[in-house]
Short mmCIF file of C-alpha atoms in Angstrom, two decimals:
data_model
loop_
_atom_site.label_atom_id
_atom_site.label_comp_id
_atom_site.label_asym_id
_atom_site.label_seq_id
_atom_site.Cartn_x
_atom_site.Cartn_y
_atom_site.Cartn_z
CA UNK A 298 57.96 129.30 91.48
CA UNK A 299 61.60 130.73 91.28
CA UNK A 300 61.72 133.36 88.84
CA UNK A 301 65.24 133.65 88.79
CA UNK A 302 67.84 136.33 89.30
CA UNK A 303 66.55 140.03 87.74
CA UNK A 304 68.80 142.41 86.36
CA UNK A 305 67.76 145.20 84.52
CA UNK A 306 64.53 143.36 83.60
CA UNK A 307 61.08 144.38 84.64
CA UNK A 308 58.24 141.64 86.08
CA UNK A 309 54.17 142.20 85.58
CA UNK A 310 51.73 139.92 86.77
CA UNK A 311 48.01 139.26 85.95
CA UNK A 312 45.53 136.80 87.17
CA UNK A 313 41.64 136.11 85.25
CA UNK A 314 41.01 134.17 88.39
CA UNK A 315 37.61 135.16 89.17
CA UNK A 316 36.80 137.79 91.92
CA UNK A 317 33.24 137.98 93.12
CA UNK A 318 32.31 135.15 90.49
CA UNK A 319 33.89 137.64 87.50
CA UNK A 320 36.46 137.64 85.70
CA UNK A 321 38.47 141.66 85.73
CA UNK A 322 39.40 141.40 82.27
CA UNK A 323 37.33 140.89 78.91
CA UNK A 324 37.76 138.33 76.20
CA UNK A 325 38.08 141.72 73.04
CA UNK A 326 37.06 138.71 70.74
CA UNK A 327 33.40 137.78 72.53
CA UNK A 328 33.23 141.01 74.76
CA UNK A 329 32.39 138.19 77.06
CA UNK A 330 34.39 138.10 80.80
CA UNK A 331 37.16 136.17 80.16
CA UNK A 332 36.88 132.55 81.03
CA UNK A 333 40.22 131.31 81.59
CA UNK A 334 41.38 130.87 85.61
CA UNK A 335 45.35 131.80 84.26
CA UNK A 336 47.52 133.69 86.32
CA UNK A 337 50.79 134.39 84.27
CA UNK A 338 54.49 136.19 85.37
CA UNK A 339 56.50 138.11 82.60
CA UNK A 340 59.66 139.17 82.61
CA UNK A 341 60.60 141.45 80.30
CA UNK A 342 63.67 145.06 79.39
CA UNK A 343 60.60 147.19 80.49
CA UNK A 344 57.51 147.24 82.75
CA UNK A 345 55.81 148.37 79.92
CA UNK A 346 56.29 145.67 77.96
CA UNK A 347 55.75 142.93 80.64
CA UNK A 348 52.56 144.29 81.87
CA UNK A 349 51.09 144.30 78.29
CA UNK A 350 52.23 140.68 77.65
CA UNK A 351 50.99 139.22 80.48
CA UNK A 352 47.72 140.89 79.44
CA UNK A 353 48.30 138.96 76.13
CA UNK A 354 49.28 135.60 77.44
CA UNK A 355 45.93 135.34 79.43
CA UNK A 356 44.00 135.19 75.71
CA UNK A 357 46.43 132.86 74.00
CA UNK A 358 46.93 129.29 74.14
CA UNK A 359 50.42 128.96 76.38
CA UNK A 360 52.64 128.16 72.76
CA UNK A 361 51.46 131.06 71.01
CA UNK A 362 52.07 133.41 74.26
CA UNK A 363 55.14 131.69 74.94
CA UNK A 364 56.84 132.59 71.59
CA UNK A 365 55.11 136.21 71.25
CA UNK A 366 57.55 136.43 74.27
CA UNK A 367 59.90 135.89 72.20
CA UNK A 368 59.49 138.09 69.65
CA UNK A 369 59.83 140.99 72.45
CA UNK A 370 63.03 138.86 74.72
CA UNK A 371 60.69 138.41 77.13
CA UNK A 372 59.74 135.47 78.91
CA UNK A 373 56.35 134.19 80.22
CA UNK A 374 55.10 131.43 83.14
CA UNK A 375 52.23 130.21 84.01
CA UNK A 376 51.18 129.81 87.33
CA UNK A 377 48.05 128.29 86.78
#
């Protein structure tokens, strides 16, 4: 996917696709691995800011992550 032209704007990645049949992050609400097989970009004014979102967008339906995005001028894809 093109992600566009970046200036002064910082890009995170994270992926709950499965690695050795588990998932590297937990679901805080079940303490459970998470379930989902998302792998989402964010681009965001800080590297900070990206990395937590994308952390973020892997727990929330796509429209909710979408528009907490938003909120911080930051924008999210999903790859998968």
């Amino acid at each position: 996917k093109d992600l566009g032209k970046l200036r002064n704007r910082a890009v995170a990645a994270s992926s709950a696709v499965p690695f050795r049949g588990l998932s590297p992050y937990v679901d805080i609400r079940s303490h459970a691995p998470l379930r989902s097989r998302r792998t989402v970009v964010v681009r965001a004014r800080s590297c900070v800011v990206a990395d937590a979102l994308t952390k973020i967008a892997l727990l929330l339906p796509k429209s909710q992550a979408r528009a907490l995005a938003r909120r911080y001028r930051a924008e999210v894809d999903f790859l998968s």
